[in-house]
Amino acid sequence: MIAILIYLLLGVLAYTWGIYPLLLWRPPRRPPMPVPPVGEAAAVPQPHLVILIAAFNEGEGIAARIHNLFDTDYPADRLTVLVGTDGCTDNTVAEARRAAGEHSRVMIHAFDTNRGKTAVLRDLVREVGQMPTPFQDRCLLVFTDANTRFRRDTLHHLIAPFHDPAIGGVCGRLVFKGATGNEETAYWDLETRLKRHESALDSCLGANGAIYAIRPDCFWQDIPENTIVDDFVIGMKVRESGRRMHYEPGAVAEEEAPALRDEWARRVRIGRGDYQAALLCKACLHPRYRYFAWSFWSHKILRWFTPHILLLLLALAAIICLTGLGGGGTVRLAAVICLGHTLLMTAAMAGRLWREIPAASRTSLVRYCRHADHFVTMQAALMTGFIQACRGNLAGTWQRTPRTRANSA
């Protein structure tokens, strides 16, 4: 019995990390969703875009962010920018107001209390709800971050799929800059490829807070103020509303890559938010959502419980090795599992020691060890987030994550 359990747990890990991505590489044949070329989309009347930014202590970059939005090739008279500052303790409000003085279509909402990104975004969407009804019917909500930059044609690409009335939201592609060899960016690239294939199955899971757009009536008005991974939950609720999320790789946003040494707190926070999101979006796990539910189970839920499975496997293997339970074959399997855990942890510790080696000087061994370090750290952060979530630590307030400008991050 215990051997069956071990094989089952190993099968779950193999499925979510290996088999599922391979299955996506050759999805069932279905016609691609027709999207008009950007040039054709630009030839018809463009919808009004209300761009929402929640900012906390972004004084260094908020003005440049606002200017960047008006430097795109989208008609400036079709843009309205709402910036909500979340109890900032630096000069974010002053810098945002200075930039707003140069653009008449920018409105600043300075909130005194740090409540969290979700609370700010919810208030900004309510501001849009106070606008005239004809305007609301013709506009789209665009969500982005203060540290993000759009390319000139980003907005045209982002709105192009909305010609299909079944589309309720569109997620763009985030590109990290300035961190060659950063394991976080390598993992993000893999996730981006999975999202592209999932979107082909109408299974785009959530959104990316740096760049996504939704129809106003698809916004979940009752989203809890303490929601941590707001972008994921908002995107999932678009699907619950009866419309689809679409991934548009041509809509590119750029950010400086996160510095790995400063990522722990962010990963733990996201870990808490992942388990919170599983409860908030549990309706999407129902089989009636077909491919969407399959992707949610396979790509998210099972991965979020990877650290639990790894710990359970190690505990079972240790018990078998110490007691001989199950016979020779089971004992040998348990020994292999214990050895695998030992090798993984050894490689992770070596990878942590080798973090400062420049990308150009890394051997294959160093790269493998750094990836092991990234994987183990990610699982440890998930487990820490799970424990905190179980203890009720689900505050939505945030702290800025430092970004790296070095190529050796």
C-alpha positions as a printed Julia matrix, in Angstrom:
409×3 Matrix{Float64}:
   0.0    0.0     0.0
   2.75   2.43    0.92
   4.57   1.67   -2.34
   1.4    2.51   -4.29
   1.18   5.83   -2.46
   4.8    6.64   -3.3
   4.29   5.82   -6.97
   1.14   7.95   -6.99
   2.97  10.94   -5.52
   5.86  10.52   -7.95
   3.33  10.33  -10.78
   1.71  13.6    -9.71
   5.09  15.36   -9.72
   6.01  13.9   -13.1
   2.64  14.92  -14.51
   2.53  18.55  -13.38
   6.2   19.32  -14.12
   6.79  17.18  -17.2
   3.84  15.43  -18.8
   1.44  18.37  -18.74
   3.84  20.77  -20.52
   4.54  18.09  -23.13
   0.82  17.58  -23.7
   0.41  21.32  -24.25
   3.12  21.31  -26.89
   0.74  19.32  -29.09
  -2.74  20.53  -28.1
  -5.88  19.21  -29.8
  -6.34  20.71  -33.23
  -8.72  23.64  -33.31
  -8.87  26.74  -35.52
  -6.93  29.7   -34.13
  -8.98  32.62  -32.9
  -9.06  35.25  -35.67
  -7.39  38.49  -34.64
  -7.16  41.38  -37.1
  -3.67  42.72  -37.82
  -2.7   45.74  -35.76
  -2.75  47.97  -38.83
  -6.33  47.01  -39.62
  -7.37  47.41  -35.99
  -5.9   50.91  -35.97
  -7.95  51.83  -39.06
 -11.28  51.51  -37.2
 -12.44  53.74  -34.3
 -10.4   52.87  -31.24
 -12.06  52.24  -27.88
 -11.32  54.59  -25.04
  -8.77  53.06  -22.68
  -8.8   53.77  -18.96
  -5.37  52.82  -17.64
  -5.24  51.98  -13.94
  -2.04  52.11  -11.88
  -1.78  51.34   -8.17
   1.5   52.71   -6.84
   3.34  52.37   -3.54
   6.59  54.29   -3.04
   7.31  54.58   -6.77
   8.58  58.16   -6.66
  11.64  57.35   -8.76
   9.68  56.09  -11.73
   6.03  57.12  -11.61
   6.48  60.24  -13.75
   8.39  58.31  -16.4
   5.67  55.66  -16.34
   2.96  58.22  -17.05
   4.98  59.79  -19.87
   5.62  56.32  -21.33
   1.89  55.68  -21.68
   1.44  58.83  -23.76
   4.52  57.99  -25.83
   2.76  54.94  -27.29
   1.19  55.25  -30.73
  -2.32  54.96  -29.32
  -4.35  58.2   -29.8
  -3.75  60.35  -26.74
  -7.32  61.63  -26.78
  -8.5   58.03  -26.31
  -6.47  57.53  -23.13
  -7.37  58.3   -19.53
  -4.89  57.41  -16.79
  -5.96  56.91  -13.18
  -3.15  56.63  -10.64
  -3.96  55.52   -7.11
  -1.19  55.98   -4.54
  -1.42  53.61   -1.6
  -0.28  55.41    1.53
   3.09  56.3     0.04
   5.87  57.51    2.34
   8.1   58.95   -0.39
   7.52  61.55   -3.13
   5.29  59.39   -5.32
   2.27  61.7    -5.01
   4.27  64.83   -5.82
   5.95  63.21   -8.83
   2.66  61.82  -10.12
   1.0   65.22   -9.84
   3.92  66.85  -11.61
   3.54  64.44  -14.51
  -0.23  64.92  -14.48
   0.34  68.63  -14.97
   1.81  67.83  -18.39
  -1.08  65.57  -19.44
  -4.66  66.69  -19.04
  -6.02  63.15  -19.1
  -4.26  61.96  -15.93
  -6.04  61.87  -12.57
  -4.28  61.21   -9.27
  -6.07  59.64   -6.31
  -3.88  59.85   -3.22
  -5.01  57.42   -0.52
  -3.56  58.1     2.92
  -3.63  54.53    4.24
  -1.6   51.63    2.89
  -4.38  49.09    2.22
  -2.88  47.07   -0.63
  -3.0   47.01   -4.4
  -6.38  45.31   -4.69
  -8.12  47.9    -2.53
  -6.68  50.72   -4.64
  -7.62  49.08   -7.94
 -11.15  48.41   -6.71
 -11.57  52.08   -5.79
 -10.2   53.18   -9.17
 -12.63  50.9   -11.01
 -15.45  52.41   -8.96
 -14.3   55.83  -10.15
 -14.71  54.59  -13.71
 -18.2   53.44  -12.72
 -19.08  57.04  -11.89
 -18.34  58.14  -15.43
 -21.19  58.58  -17.96
 -22.79  55.3   -19.06
 -22.02  55.74  -22.79
 -18.35  56.17  -21.89
 -18.36  53.01  -19.75
 -19.95  51.02  -22.57
 -17.22  51.98  -25.02
 -14.13  51.82  -22.81
 -11.74  49.07  -21.78
  -9.86  48.87  -18.49
  -6.1   48.45  -18.81
  -4.16  47.38  -15.7
  -0.43  47.94  -15.4
   2.31  48.58  -12.84
   4.29  51.69  -12.04
   7.63  50.02  -12.83
   6.5   48.69  -16.22
   7.15  50.19  -19.65
   5.07  49.68  -22.81
   6.45  49.55  -26.32
   4.99  51.97  -28.86
   2.57  49.45  -30.37
   1.7   47.62  -27.15
  -1.78  49.07  -26.65
  -2.86  48.38  -30.24
  -1.86  44.74  -29.84
  -3.52  44.54  -26.43
  -6.96  45.64  -27.62
  -6.99  43.85  -31.0
  -8.55  40.59  -29.69
 -11.52  42.49  -28.23
 -13.13  42.53  -31.68
 -14.47  39.13  -30.58
 -17.37  39.77  -28.15
 -16.63  36.46  -26.41
 -13.29  37.86  -25.22
 -13.61  39.45  -21.81
  -9.94  40.04  -21.1
  -6.54  40.05  -22.78
  -3.21  39.39  -21.07
  -0.03  40.75  -22.64
   3.52  39.44  -22.48
   5.97  40.62  -19.83
   9.65  40.7   -20.8
  12.37  41.05  -18.17
  15.36  43.2   -19.06
  18.91  43.39  -17.76
  19.39  40.01  -16.11
  21.13  37.51  -18.34
  21.34  34.19  -16.5
  18.72  35.11  -13.9
  16.9   31.87  -13.0
  13.69  33.77  -12.26
  13.6   35.06  -15.82
  14.32  31.56  -17.18
  11.39  30.18  -15.2
   9.24  33.09  -16.37
  10.11  32.34  -19.99
   8.91  28.76  -19.48
   5.69  29.98  -17.89
   5.16  32.36  -20.82
   5.44  29.51  -23.3
   2.91  27.49  -21.3
   0.53  30.45  -21.25
   0.75  30.76  -25.03
  -0.21  27.09  -25.48
  -2.94  27.28  -22.84
  -4.47  30.28  -24.56
  -4.74  28.2   -27.73
  -7.08  25.95  -25.73
  -9.06  28.92  -24.37
  -7.36  28.16  -21.05
  -5.44  31.36  -20.29
  -5.12  31.24  -16.51
  -5.44  34.64  -14.86
  -3.48  37.64  -16.02
  -0.18  39.4   -15.43
  -0.4   42.57  -13.35
   2.11  44.34  -15.59
  -0.19  44.27  -18.63
  -3.75  43.13  -19.08
  -7.08  44.61  -20.15
 -10.67  43.63  -19.42
 -14.14  44.83  -20.25
 -15.58  46.91  -17.37
 -18.49  44.51  -16.83
 -16.02  41.63  -16.35
 -14.36  43.18  -13.3
 -15.24  41.32  -10.11
 -16.73  44.12   -8.03
 -16.75  42.01   -4.86
 -13.07  41.09   -4.96
 -11.87  41.02   -1.32
  -9.71  43.96   -0.34
  -7.02  41.64    1.0
  -6.64  39.66   -2.25
  -2.9   39.18   -2.74
  -2.53  37.92   -6.32
  -5.13  40.33   -7.68
  -4.15  39.94  -11.32
  -4.62  36.17  -11.26
  -7.97  36.35   -9.47
  -9.34  39.15  -11.68
  -8.38  37.21  -14.79
  -9.95  34.0   -13.48
 -13.17  35.82  -12.64
 -13.39  36.98  -16.26
 -13.83  33.33  -17.18
 -16.38  32.83  -14.41
 -18.36  35.75  -15.86
 -18.87  33.74  -19.04
 -16.23  35.35  -21.25
 -12.7   34.23  -22.11
  -9.22  35.43  -21.32
  -6.84  35.6   -24.29
  -3.05  35.76  -24.26
  -1.61  38.22  -26.79
   2.2   37.89  -27.09
   2.42  40.94  -29.35
   1.36  43.21  -26.49
   4.74  43.56  -24.79
   5.52  45.17  -21.45
   9.05  45.46  -20.11
  10.42  45.49  -16.57
  13.79  45.27  -14.92
  14.32  41.7   -13.76
  13.85  41.0   -10.05
  17.03  40.65   -8.02
  17.11  37.06   -6.73
  18.64  38.02   -3.41
  15.61  40.24   -2.7
  12.93  37.85   -3.96
  12.24  35.76   -0.85
   9.62  38.04    0.72
   7.88  38.46   -2.63
   7.75  34.71   -3.24
   6.34  34.02    0.22
   3.72  36.71   -0.32
   2.75  35.22   -3.68
   2.68  31.78   -2.05
   0.11  33.04    0.46
  -1.84  34.54   -2.4
  -1.79  31.34   -4.44
  -3.62  29.34   -1.77
  -6.01  32.22   -1.2
  -6.68  32.33   -4.95
  -7.39  28.58   -5.02
 -10.3   29.21   -2.66
 -11.51  32.38   -4.37
 -11.47  30.69   -7.79
 -12.51  27.18   -6.8
 -15.53  27.32   -9.14
 -13.1   27.22  -12.08
 -12.02  23.72  -11.04
 -15.42  22.31  -12.03
 -15.35  19.97  -15.05
 -17.85  22.18  -16.89
 -14.92  24.48  -17.68
 -13.3   21.6   -19.58
  -9.79  22.55  -20.82
  -9.75  25.58  -18.54
 -10.38  23.44  -15.44
  -7.83  20.88  -16.66
  -5.17  23.58  -16.99
  -6.04  25.06  -13.61
  -5.65  21.68  -11.91
  -2.55  20.68  -13.87
  -0.6   23.93  -14.05
  -1.54  25.63  -10.8
  -3.17  23.5    -8.11
  -0.81  20.52   -8.37
   2.26  22.77   -8.56
   1.14  24.77   -5.55
   1.19  21.51   -3.57
   4.57  20.34   -4.85
   6.38  21.17   -1.57
   3.81  19.16    0.38
   4.3   16.18   -1.94
   8.09  16.41   -1.71
   8.02  16.47    2.1
   5.55  13.58    2.24
   7.7   11.56   -0.15
  10.79  12.19    1.94
   8.99  11.24    5.16
   7.62   8.01    3.66
  10.99   7.11    2.15
  12.79   7.72    5.43
  10.32   5.53    7.32
  10.73   2.72    4.79
  14.53   2.92    4.87
  14.57   2.78    8.66
  11.99   0.02    9.08
  12.34  -2.04    5.89
   8.57  -1.79    5.44
   7.29  -3.1     2.09
  10.11  -5.43    1.12
  13.24  -5.14   -0.99
  11.83  -3.34   -4.03
  10.08  -0.72   -1.93
  13.2   -0.19    0.19
  15.32   0.33   -2.92
  12.79   2.86   -4.26
  12.81   4.67   -0.92
  16.62   4.76   -0.96
  16.57   6.3    -4.44
  14.11   8.97   -3.23
  16.29   9.81   -0.21
  19.35  10.0    -2.45
  17.5   12.22   -4.9
  16.48  14.61   -2.11
  20.06  14.69   -0.85
  21.46  15.47   -4.3
  18.82  18.16   -4.89
  19.53  19.9    -1.58
  23.3   19.65   -2.11
  23.0   21.17   -5.57
  20.73  23.9    -4.22
  23.22  24.83   -1.49
  26.02  24.92   -4.04
  23.89  27.06   -6.32
  23.29  29.52   -3.5
  27.03  29.78   -2.86
  27.62  30.37   -6.58
  24.99  33.07   -7.02
  27.54  35.82   -7.49
  29.39  34.13  -10.36
  28.86  36.26  -13.5
  26.69  34.7   -16.2
  29.55  34.6   -18.72
  31.73  32.58  -16.32
  29.22  29.89  -15.36
  29.86  26.27  -16.26
  27.05  23.81  -16.92
  27.42  22.53  -13.35
  27.01  26.03  -11.93
  23.91  26.66  -14.04
  22.32  23.37  -12.97
  23.02  24.12   -9.32
  21.59  27.62   -9.61
  18.41  26.18  -11.13
  18.25  23.71   -8.25
  18.61  26.6    -5.81
  15.79  28.46   -7.56
  13.5   25.41   -7.48
  14.14  24.62   -3.82
  13.75  28.26   -2.79
  10.48  28.46   -4.71
   9.12  25.37   -2.95
  10.27  26.62    0.45
   8.56  29.95   -0.18
   5.36  28.18   -1.2
   5.36  26.1     1.96
   6.08  29.17    4.08
   3.24  30.99    2.35
   0.94  28.01    2.96
   1.73  28.01    6.69
   1.16  31.76    6.91
  -2.12  31.47    5.01
  -3.3   28.72    7.38
  -2.51  31.05   10.27
  -4.71  33.73    8.72
  -1.89  35.98    7.54
  -3.59  37.23    4.36
  -2.9   40.94    4.52
  -3.04  42.6     1.12
  -0.54  45.35    1.9
   2.64  45.3    -0.13
   6.29  46.21   -0.23
   8.28  47.09   -3.33
  10.57  44.4    -4.72
  14.0   45.78   -5.69
  14.88  45.2    -9.34
  18.33  44.39  -10.61
  20.29  46.32  -13.17
  23.17  43.92  -13.15
  23.6   41.11  -15.57
  24.76  38.66  -12.99
  21.75  38.82  -10.68
